[in-house]
mmCIF file of C-alpha atoms in Angstrom:
data_model
loop_
_atom_site.group_PDB
_atom_site.id
_atom_site.type_symbol
_atom_site.label_atom_id
_atom_site.label_comp_id
_atom_site.label_asym_id
_atom_site.label_seq_id
_atom_site.Cartn_x
_atom_site.Cartn_y
_atom_site.Cartn_z
ATOM 1 C CA MET A 30 -0.096 -0.091 0.165
ATOM 2 C CA ALA A 31 2.647 2.412 0.877
ATOM 3 C CA GLU A 32 4.683 1.530 -2.501
ATOM 4 C CA VAL A 33 1.445 2.422 -4.202
ATOM 5 C CA ILE A 34 0.892 5.934 -2.501
ATOM 6 C CA GLY A 35 4.694 6.588 -3.343
ATOM 7 C CA SER A 36 4.470 5.480 -6.482
ATOM 8 C CA ILE A 37 1.416 8.090 -6.916
ATOM 9 C CA LEU A 38 3.165 11.031 -5.545
ATOM 10 C CA ILE A 39 6.370 10.350 -7.469
ATOM 11 C CA LEU A 40 4.243 10.019 -10.609
ATOM 12 C CA LEU A 41 2.516 13.343 -9.743
ATOM 13 C CA GLY A 42 5.687 15.062 -9.159
ATOM 14 C CA ALA A 43 7.342 13.704 -12.728
ATOM 15 C CA LEU A 44 4.347 15.238 -14.217
ATOM 16 C CA PHE A 45 4.491 19.023 -12.444
ATOM 17 C CA HIS A 46 8.231 18.594 -13.742
ATOM 18 C CA PHE A 47 7.163 18.043 -17.058
ATOM 19 C CA SER A 48 4.938 20.979 -17.006
ATOM 20 C CA ALA A 49 7.851 22.825 -16.215
ATOM 21 C CA GLY A 50 9.634 21.807 -18.900
ATOM 22 C CA LEU A 51 6.776 22.491 -21.288
ATOM 23 C CA GLY A 52 6.693 26.208 -19.831
ATOM 24 C CA MET A 53 10.354 26.660 -20.369
ATOM 25 C CA LEU A 54 9.475 25.619 -23.861
ATOM 26 C CA ARG A 55 6.370 27.586 -24.613
ATOM 27 C CA MET A 56 6.363 30.653 -22.389
ATOM 28 C CA PRO A 57 6.843 33.885 -24.122
ATOM 29 C CA ASP A 58 9.748 35.571 -21.831
ATOM 30 C CA ALA A 59 12.417 34.730 -19.529
ATOM 31 C CA TYR A 60 10.174 36.313 -16.511
ATOM 32 C CA THR A 61 7.496 33.635 -17.422
ATOM 33 C CA ARG A 62 9.691 31.011 -18.296
ATOM 34 C CA MET A 63 11.297 31.303 -14.824
ATOM 35 C CA GLN A 64 8.651 31.638 -13.199
ATOM 36 C CA ALA A 65 7.005 28.226 -14.784
ATOM 37 C CA GLY A 66 10.278 26.359 -14.002
ATOM 38 C CA THR A 67 10.735 27.134 -10.685
ATOM 39 C CA LYS A 68 7.183 27.004 -9.099
ATOM 40 C CA ALA A 69 6.377 23.483 -10.861
ATOM 41 C CA SER A 70 9.763 21.961 -10.279
ATOM 42 C CA THR A 71 9.715 23.218 -6.373
ATOM 43 C CA LEU A 72 6.411 21.321 -6.210
ATOM 44 C CA GLY A 73 7.657 18.477 -8.391
ATOM 45 C CA ASN A 74 10.774 18.053 -6.381
ATOM 46 C CA THR A 75 8.521 18.030 -3.062
ATOM 47 C CA LEU A 76 6.481 15.385 -4.361
ATOM 48 C CA ILE A 77 8.965 13.206 -5.627
ATOM 49 C CA LEU A 78 10.933 13.283 -2.096
ATOM 50 C CA ALA A 79 7.799 12.893 -0.138
ATOM 51 C CA GLY A 80 6.978 9.976 -2.650
ATOM 52 C CA LEU A 81 10.586 8.256 -2.046
ATOM 53 C CA ALA A 82 9.970 8.696 1.865
ATOM 54 C CA PHE A 83 6.895 6.205 1.258
ATOM 55 C CA TYR A 84 9.299 3.943 -0.463
ATOM 56 C CA HIS A 85 12.144 4.306 2.415
ATOM 57 C CA PRO A 86 10.701 5.010 5.373
ATOM 58 C CA GLY A 87 14.199 5.111 7.068
ATOM 59 C CA TRP A 88 15.242 8.165 5.182
ATOM 60 C CA THR A 89 12.215 10.074 6.052
ATOM 61 C CA LEU A 90 13.957 12.731 8.378
ATOM 62 C CA LYS A 91 16.878 13.305 5.426
ATOM 63 C CA LEU A 92 14.337 13.824 3.232
ATOM 64 C CA ILE A 93 12.111 16.385 5.238
ATOM 65 C CA ILE A 94 15.510 18.325 5.286
ATOM 66 C CA LEU A 95 15.789 18.012 1.590
ATOM 67 C CA ILE A 96 12.614 19.076 1.094
ATOM 68 C CA TYR A 97 13.018 22.094 3.408
ATOM 69 C CA PHE A 98 16.254 23.137 1.595
ATOM 70 C CA VAL A 99 14.415 22.986 -2.200
ATOM 71 C CA LEU A 100 11.607 24.861 -0.693
ATOM 72 C CA MET A 101 14.509 27.456 0.761
ATOM 73 C CA THR A 102 16.607 27.774 -2.183
ATOM 74 C CA ASN A 103 14.694 27.346 -5.184
ATOM 75 C CA PRO A 104 12.194 30.829 -4.883
ATOM 76 C CA VAL A 105 15.580 32.903 -3.490
ATOM 77 C CA SER A 106 17.727 31.645 -6.799
ATOM 78 C CA SER A 107 15.170 32.400 -9.201
ATOM 79 C CA HIS A 108 14.187 35.723 -7.719
ATOM 80 C CA VAL A 109 17.712 36.607 -7.815
ATOM 81 C CA LEU A 110 18.062 35.555 -11.253
ATOM 82 C CA ALA A 111 14.613 37.231 -12.205
ATOM 83 C CA ARG A 112 15.957 40.481 -10.413
ATOM 84 C CA ALA A 113 19.088 40.173 -12.434
ATOM 85 C CA ALA A 114 17.385 39.622 -15.638
ATOM 86 C CA TYR A 115 15.597 42.972 -14.873
ATOM 87 C CA ARG A 116 18.768 44.974 -14.207
ATOM 88 C CA ILE A 117 20.346 44.009 -17.846
ATOM 89 C CA ARG A 118 17.120 44.820 -19.347
ATOM 90 C CA ILE A 119 15.792 41.606 -20.610
ATOM 91 C CA PRO A 120 12.778 42.934 -22.336
ATOM 92 C CA MET A 121 9.225 41.804 -21.158
ATOM 93 C CA ALA A 122 6.715 39.674 -23.173
ATOM 94 C CA ARG A 123 4.599 42.153 -25.054
ATOM 95 C CA GLU A 124 1.423 41.418 -22.916
ATOM 96 C CA THR A 125 2.925 42.316 -19.697
ATOM 97 C CA THR A 126 0.606 45.324 -18.257
ATOM 98 C CA VAL A 127 1.822 45.399 -14.720
ATOM 99 C CA ASP A 128 5.819 46.259 -13.858
ATOM 100 C CA ALA A 129 5.428 46.363 -9.759
ATOM 101 C CA LEU A 130 9.307 46.703 -9.719
ATOM 102 C CA ARG A 131 9.382 49.757 -11.927
ATOM 103 C CA ASP A 132 6.890 51.396 -9.407
ATOM 104 C CA ALA A 133 8.992 50.413 -6.650
ATOM 105 C CA ARG A 134 12.127 51.559 -7.879
ATOM 106 C CA LYS A 135 10.734 55.123 -8.213
ATOM 107 C CA PRO A 136 12.249 56.508 -4.573
ATOM 108 C CA TRP A 137 16.050 55.208 -5.710
ATOM 109 C CA ARG A 138 15.940 55.673 -9.484
ATOM 110 C CA GLY A 139 19.166 57.902 -9.025
ATOM 111 C CA SER A 140 21.126 55.378 -8.053
ATOM 112 C CA ALA A 141 20.221 52.602 -10.753
ATOM 113 C CA MET B 20 8.804 23.394 -41.163
ATOM 114 C CA ILE B 21 12.420 22.453 -42.239
ATOM 115 C CA ARG B 22 14.085 23.690 -38.995
ATOM 116 C CA ARG B 23 11.459 21.535 -37.181
ATOM 117 C CA ALA B 24 11.951 18.624 -39.399
ATOM 118 C CA SER B 25 15.780 18.535 -39.123
ATOM 119 C CA ILE B 26 15.574 19.123 -35.151
ATOM 120 C CA THR B 27 13.421 16.080 -35.131
ATOM 121 C CA VAL B 28 15.979 14.245 -37.453
ATOM 122 C CA ALA B 29 18.512 15.072 -35.077
ATOM 123 C CA VAL B 30 16.829 13.908 -32.165
ATOM 124 C CA ILE B 31 15.931 10.832 -33.552
ATOM 125 C CA LEU B 32 19.314 10.164 -34.690
ATOM 126 C CA PHE B 33 20.748 10.723 -31.194
ATOM 127 C CA GLY B 34 18.161 8.554 -29.575
ATOM 128 C CA LEU B 35 19.508 5.607 -32.050
ATOM 129 C CA VAL B 36 23.194 6.385 -30.733
ATOM 130 C CA PHE B 37 22.077 6.328 -27.031
ATOM 131 C CA ALA B 38 19.720 3.278 -28.008
ATOM 132 C CA SER B 39 22.852 1.274 -29.551
ATOM 133 C CA LEU B 40 24.901 2.131 -26.857
ATOM 134 C CA ALA B 41 22.007 0.739 -24.159
ATOM 135 C CA ALA B 42 21.523 -2.290 -25.687
ATOM 136 C CA ASN B 43 25.066 -3.546 -26.059
ATOM 137 C CA HIS B 44 25.764 -2.298 -22.398
ATOM 138 C CA VAL B 45 27.419 -5.304 -20.040
ATOM 139 C CA GLY B 46 27.795 -4.646 -16.529
ATOM 140 C CA HIS B 47 30.930 -5.872 -15.107
ATOM 141 C CA GLN B 48 30.251 -9.301 -13.722
ATOM 142 C CA SER B 49 33.073 -9.064 -11.568
ATOM 143 C CA LEU B 50 35.798 -6.860 -10.045
ATOM 144 C CA PRO B 51 39.067 -6.081 -11.755
ATOM 145 C CA PRO B 52 41.856 -7.623 -9.607
ATOM 146 C CA LEU B 53 43.366 -4.501 -8.562
ATOM 147 C CA ALA B 54 40.050 -3.214 -7.513
ATOM 148 C CA LYS B 55 38.941 -6.475 -5.668
ATOM 149 C CA ARG B 56 42.403 -6.368 -3.740
ATOM 150 C CA TYR B 57 41.835 -2.782 -2.723
ATOM 151 C CA VAL B 58 38.091 -3.531 -1.548
ATOM 152 C CA GLU B 59 39.263 -6.240 0.380
ATOM 153 C CA LEU B 60 42.237 -4.715 1.507
ATOM 154 C CA VAL B 61 40.429 -1.182 2.936
ATOM 155 C CA PRO B 62 37.808 -2.301 5.339
ATOM 156 C CA GLN B 63 40.245 -5.118 6.545
ATOM 157 C CA ASP B 64 43.511 -3.186 6.907
ATOM 158 C CA LEU B 65 42.264 0.414 7.838
ATOM 159 C CA GLY B 66 38.660 -0.055 9.159
ATOM 160 C CA ALA B 67 37.071 2.225 6.974
ATOM 161 C CA PRO B 68 34.000 0.990 5.003
ATOM 162 C CA ASN B 69 34.323 3.773 2.263
ATOM 163 C CA VAL B 70 36.795 2.494 0.372
ATOM 164 C CA ILE B 71 37.775 5.476 -1.445
ATOM 165 C CA THR B 72 38.024 7.539 1.173
ATOM 166 C CA GLY B 73 40.475 4.920 2.612
ATOM 167 C CA ILE B 74 42.425 4.945 -0.385
ATOM 168 C CA LEU B 75 42.788 8.748 -1.027
ATOM 169 C CA LEU B 76 43.843 9.280 2.848
ATOM 170 C CA THR B 77 46.297 6.610 2.949
ATOM 171 C CA TYR B 78 47.394 4.651 0.362
ATOM 172 C CA ARG B 79 47.361 7.777 -1.896
ATOM 173 C CA ALA B 80 47.473 10.546 0.763
ATOM 174 C CA PHE B 81 50.721 11.792 -0.668
ATOM 175 C CA ASP B 82 49.103 12.366 -3.826
ATOM 176 C CA THR B 83 46.024 14.149 -1.802
ATOM 177 C CA LEU B 84 48.881 16.357 0.047
ATOM 178 C CA GLY B 85 50.126 17.116 -3.543
ATOM 179 C CA GLU B 86 46.596 18.210 -4.880
ATOM 180 C CA VAL B 87 46.157 20.521 -1.723
ATOM 181 C CA ALA B 88 48.968 21.962 -2.493
ATOM 182 C CA VAL B 89 48.230 22.776 -6.000
ATOM 183 C CA LEU B 90 45.089 24.440 -4.880
ATOM 184 C CA PHE B 91 47.206 26.710 -2.750
ATOM 185 C CA MET B 92 49.109 27.954 -5.510
ATOM 186 C CA VAL B 93 46.098 28.139 -7.474
ATOM 187 C CA ALA B 94 44.792 30.466 -4.845
ATOM 188 C CA ALA B 95 48.080 32.396 -4.795
ATOM 189 C CA GLY B 96 48.256 32.509 -8.674
ATOM 190 C CA VAL B 97 44.483 34.147 -8.850
ATOM 191 C CA GLY B 98 45.457 36.556 -6.164
ATOM 192 C CA LEU B 99 48.450 37.611 -8.325
ATOM 193 C CA VAL B 100 46.710 37.924 -11.261
ATOM 194 C CA LEU B 101 43.418 39.521 -9.735
ATOM 195 C CA LYS B 102 45.537 41.985 -7.639
ATOM 196 C CA THR B 103 46.644 44.563 -10.598
ATOM 197 C CA ARG B 104 43.368 44.746 -12.056
ATOM 198 C CA LYS B 105 41.710 45.495 -8.397
ATOM 199 C CA ARG B 106 43.500 48.797 -8.272
ATOM 200 C CA ARG B 107 42.662 49.830 -11.389
ATOM 201 C CA SER B 108 38.500 49.340 -10.684
ATOM 202 C CA LYS B 109 38.838 51.164 -7.613
ATOM 203 C CA LYS B 110 38.748 54.596 -9.359
ATOM 204 C CA SER B 111 35.552 54.373 -10.921
ATOM 205 C CA PRO B 112 32.691 54.560 -8.377
ATOM 206 C CA GLU B 113 30.067 52.707 -10.598
ATOM 207 C CA THR B 114 31.816 49.356 -9.668
ATOM 208 C CA GLN B 115 30.583 49.581 -6.209
ATOM 209 C CA PRO B 116 28.534 46.758 -5.507
ATOM 210 C CA ARG B 117 24.671 47.042 -5.425
ATOM 211 C CA GLN B 118 23.291 45.850 -1.982
ATOM 212 C CA ALA B 119 21.437 42.578 -2.100
ATOM 213 C CA SER B 120 17.841 42.379 -2.138
ATOM 214 C CA GLU B 121 15.907 41.641 1.228
ATOM 215 C CA ILE B 122 14.969 38.377 0.338
ATOM 216 C CA VAL B 123 18.245 37.226 -0.603
ATOM 217 C CA GLN B 124 19.730 38.419 2.943
ATOM 218 C CA THR B 125 17.070 36.689 4.904
ATOM 219 C CA GLY B 126 17.695 33.729 2.580
ATOM 220 C CA ALA B 127 21.353 33.558 3.292
ATOM 221 C CA GLN B 128 20.897 34.286 7.325
ATOM 222 C CA ILE B 129 18.794 31.004 7.313
ATOM 223 C CA LEU B 130 20.861 28.868 5.046
ATOM 224 C CA VAL B 131 24.298 29.484 5.566
ATOM 225 C CA PRO B 132 23.920 27.832 9.239
ATOM 226 C CA LEU B 133 22.455 24.947 7.200
ATOM 227 C CA ILE B 134 25.050 24.455 4.814
ATOM 228 C CA ALA B 135 27.794 24.719 7.387
ATOM 229 C CA ILE B 136 26.288 21.877 9.256
ATOM 230 C CA PHE B 137 25.747 20.065 6.245
ATOM 231 C CA ALA B 138 29.598 20.753 5.304
ATOM 232 C CA ALA B 139 30.577 19.110 8.754
ATOM 233 C CA TYR B 140 28.270 16.135 8.285
ATOM 234 C CA ILE B 141 29.890 15.394 4.946
ATOM 235 C CA ILE B 142 33.644 15.923 6.473
ATOM 236 C CA MET B 143 32.777 13.845 9.411
ATOM 237 C CA ASN B 144 31.268 10.871 7.322
ATOM 238 C CA GLY B 145 33.846 10.751 4.992
ATOM 239 C CA HIS B 146 34.931 7.466 6.156
ATOM 240 C CA LEU B 147 31.817 5.907 6.452
ATOM 241 C CA SER B 148 29.585 6.976 3.315
ATOM 242 C CA ALA B 149 29.945 9.319 0.299
ATOM 243 C CA GLY B 150 32.242 12.464 1.388
ATOM 244 C CA GLY B 151 35.275 13.563 2.291
ATOM 245 C CA GLY B 152 37.509 16.614 3.167
ATOM 246 C CA PHE B 153 37.625 17.825 -0.496
ATOM 247 C CA GLN B 154 34.027 17.754 -0.827
ATOM 248 C CA GLY B 155 33.239 19.352 2.647
ATOM 249 C CA GLY B 156 35.563 21.979 1.901
ATOM 250 C CA ALA B 157 33.869 22.796 -1.235
ATOM 251 C CA VAL B 158 30.617 23.175 0.550
ATOM 252 C CA ILE B 159 31.966 25.406 3.297
ATOM 253 C CA ALA B 160 33.239 27.522 0.416
ATOM 254 C CA SER B 161 29.594 27.754 -1.237
ATOM 255 C CA SER B 162 28.134 28.984 2.218
ATOM 256 C CA VAL B 163 31.159 31.424 2.108
ATOM 257 C CA LEU B 164 30.150 32.602 -1.488
ATOM 258 C CA LEU B 165 26.429 32.923 -0.461
ATOM 259 C CA LEU B 166 27.515 35.037 2.584
ATOM 260 C CA LEU B 167 29.321 37.317 0.117
ATOM 261 C CA LEU B 168 26.677 37.546 -2.378
ATOM 262 C CA ALA B 169 23.934 38.301 0.567
ATOM 263 C CA ASP B 170 26.323 41.670 1.870
ATOM 264 C CA PRO B 171 28.739 42.309 -1.069
ATOM 265 C CA GLN B 172 30.223 44.756 1.465
ATOM 266 C CA GLN B 173 31.286 42.515 3.938
ATOM 267 C CA ARG B 174 35.375 41.993 4.392
ATOM 268 C CA LEU B 175 36.430 38.448 5.054
ATOM 269 C CA ASP B 176 39.522 37.918 7.606
ATOM 270 C CA LEU B 177 42.111 36.802 5.323
ATOM 271 C CA ASP B 178 44.576 36.953 7.635
ATOM 272 C CA PHE B 179 42.856 34.454 9.839
ATOM 273 C CA LEU B 180 41.922 32.343 6.953
ATOM 274 C CA SER B 181 45.426 31.439 5.655
ATOM 275 C CA SER B 182 46.805 31.085 9.013
ATOM 276 C CA THR B 183 44.127 28.666 9.836
ATOM 277 C CA GLU B 184 44.948 26.911 6.545
ATOM 278 C CA SER B 185 48.456 26.768 6.901
ATOM 279 C CA ILE B 186 47.849 25.360 10.495
ATOM 280 C CA ALA B 187 45.826 22.537 8.955
ATOM 281 C CA GLY B 188 48.347 22.017 6.447
ATOM 282 C CA VAL B 189 50.940 21.629 8.985
ATOM 283 C CA LEU B 190 49.015 19.145 11.196
ATOM 284 C CA PHE B 191 48.104 17.080 8.169
ATOM 285 C CA VAL B 192 51.739 16.496 7.275
ATOM 286 C CA LEU B 193 52.485 16.227 11.456
ATOM 287 C CA VAL B 194 50.100 13.295 11.553
ATOM 288 C CA GLY B 195 51.998 11.852 8.348
ATOM 289 C CA VAL B 196 55.171 11.869 10.163
ATOM 290 C CA ALA B 197 53.372 10.311 13.154
ATOM 291 C CA GLY B 198 52.576 7.536 10.656
ATOM 292 C CA LEU B 199 56.193 7.289 9.795
ATOM 293 C CA ILE B 200 57.455 6.894 13.409
ATOM 294 C CA LEU B 201 54.421 4.956 14.950
ATOM 295 C CA ALA B 202 53.248 2.971 12.085
ATOM 296 C CA ASP B 203 54.346 1.697 8.871
ATOM 297 C CA GLY B 204 54.894 4.729 6.841
ATOM 298 C CA PHE B 205 54.281 8.205 5.896
ATOM 299 C CA LEU B 206 50.467 9.348 6.411
ATOM 300 C CA ASP B 207 49.673 5.621 7.651
ATOM 301 C CA ASN B 208 46.352 5.717 9.514
ATOM 302 C CA ARG B 209 46.956 3.300 12.052
ATOM 303 C CA VAL B 210 48.768 5.741 14.400
ATOM 304 C CA LEU B 211 45.268 5.948 16.094
ATOM 305 C CA PRO B 212 43.128 2.534 17.375
ATOM 306 C CA LEU B 213 41.067 1.439 14.364
ATOM 307 C CA GLY B 214 38.224 0.945 16.421
ATOM 308 C CA GLU B 215 34.810 -0.734 15.913
ATOM 309 C CA PHE B 216 34.093 -1.343 12.113
ATOM 310 C CA GLY B 217 31.568 1.226 10.993
ATOM 311 C CA ALA B 218 31.417 3.509 14.032
ATOM 312 C CA PHE B 219 31.473 7.108 13.949
ATOM 313 C CA PHE B 220 35.344 7.257 15.642
ATOM 314 C CA SER B 221 37.087 4.760 13.577
ATOM 315 C CA ALA B 222 39.233 4.109 11.024
ATOM 316 C CA GLY B 223 42.482 5.492 12.669
ATOM 317 C CA ALA B 224 43.542 8.819 11.625
ATOM 318 C CA ILE B 225 41.099 8.813 8.845
ATOM 319 C CA PRO B 226 38.330 11.149 10.272
ATOM 320 C CA LEU B 227 41.199 13.541 11.517
ATOM 321 C CA LEU B 228 42.939 13.782 8.058
ATOM 322 C CA SER B 229 39.103 14.451 6.648
ATOM 323 C CA VAL B 230 38.676 17.361 9.301
ATOM 324 C CA LEU B 231 41.947 18.890 8.524
ATOM 325 C CA LEU B 232 41.730 18.479 4.661
ATOM 326 C CA GLY B 233 38.081 20.175 4.931
ATOM 327 C CA VAL B 234 39.562 22.955 6.930
ATOM 328 C CA LYS B 235 42.185 23.331 4.692
ATOM 329 C CA VAL B 236 40.319 23.202 1.219
ATOM 330 C CA GLY B 237 37.199 25.175 2.810
ATOM 331 C CA CYS B 238 39.781 28.154 3.837
ATOM 332 C CA GLU B 239 41.462 27.993 0.227
ATOM 333 C CA LEU B 240 38.290 28.253 -1.776
ATOM 334 C CA SER B 241 37.012 30.972 0.283
ATOM 335 C CA VAL B 242 40.186 32.913 -0.345
ATOM 336 C CA ILE B 243 39.664 32.595 -4.055
ATOM 337 C CA ILE B 244 36.405 33.540 -3.987
ATOM 338 C CA ASP B 245 36.891 36.615 -1.767
ATOM 339 C CA ARG B 246 40.049 37.232 -4.539
ATOM 340 C CA PHE B 247 37.316 37.342 -7.214
ATOM 341 C CA ARG B 248 35.237 40.258 -6.477
ATOM 342 C CA ALA B 249 35.631 43.539 -7.740
#
């Protein structure tokens, strides 16, 4: 029974990873691609590691630490990448309507 | 259309290449004689379950010492090359590093201790499972890199780092000399009792050498990282 649950979780995780890959191919600009890649792969990793915990109950603690690590690092690194892309003025998709960072930047525009 | 078709053809050709590789693959049925001898000898002779670390820190420890020396020379060379460039860029105020965002700073505060603990784990379990001094030292340096990314203004205490590194190197050689006197040869790990096989404190001097190597590599790589910033 535990193996079936674990397999289903790993399959779900693989599905999310697939959608991440699909997003990388199909999204129009760097920012949306990054968003697709990060969000889907974070959830995909979490699900796969959780599924592994069902297969090997002895590894559970280490896997929880790994999940915590992925949850901590993935968003931070993609945030930094997106910010760097914004700084070197990589163009956004034409459909973009809101640029929250530009509005927030106004007070310290002089230094940028 | 032609582009898409050529991509498809290329993917199929790659698939065929790898398919033939996978189909013709025959796994090793038995170990080659030299590997077999090492696999038998290391747990028996040195008391280390991890054969690779056992080989690296005893039979080929002299080689490891040479590798660390090469790393030291790399650090010195990087410092020599980048020092002249540093002075030039200091004049322009535009190269002043930008402040990292709040998310990065908070993330670094949480992650740096976690990474440091992981590095200590890798170093201390070198003789039991995958890992060892080199890998752990690289992980330490990655935590230093994260620290510098979160706060680019931060100054590393380079004197402390280089003296720690030197002390670790000297102790490494001293353990080797102790092996020359107390056991069978330079860097023999049987200067300390082998202990119970698979226990945390076991395999003679291998954990000690691992720690020294980890400290040395971590300090060296941290110095290299510090040299690379503008």
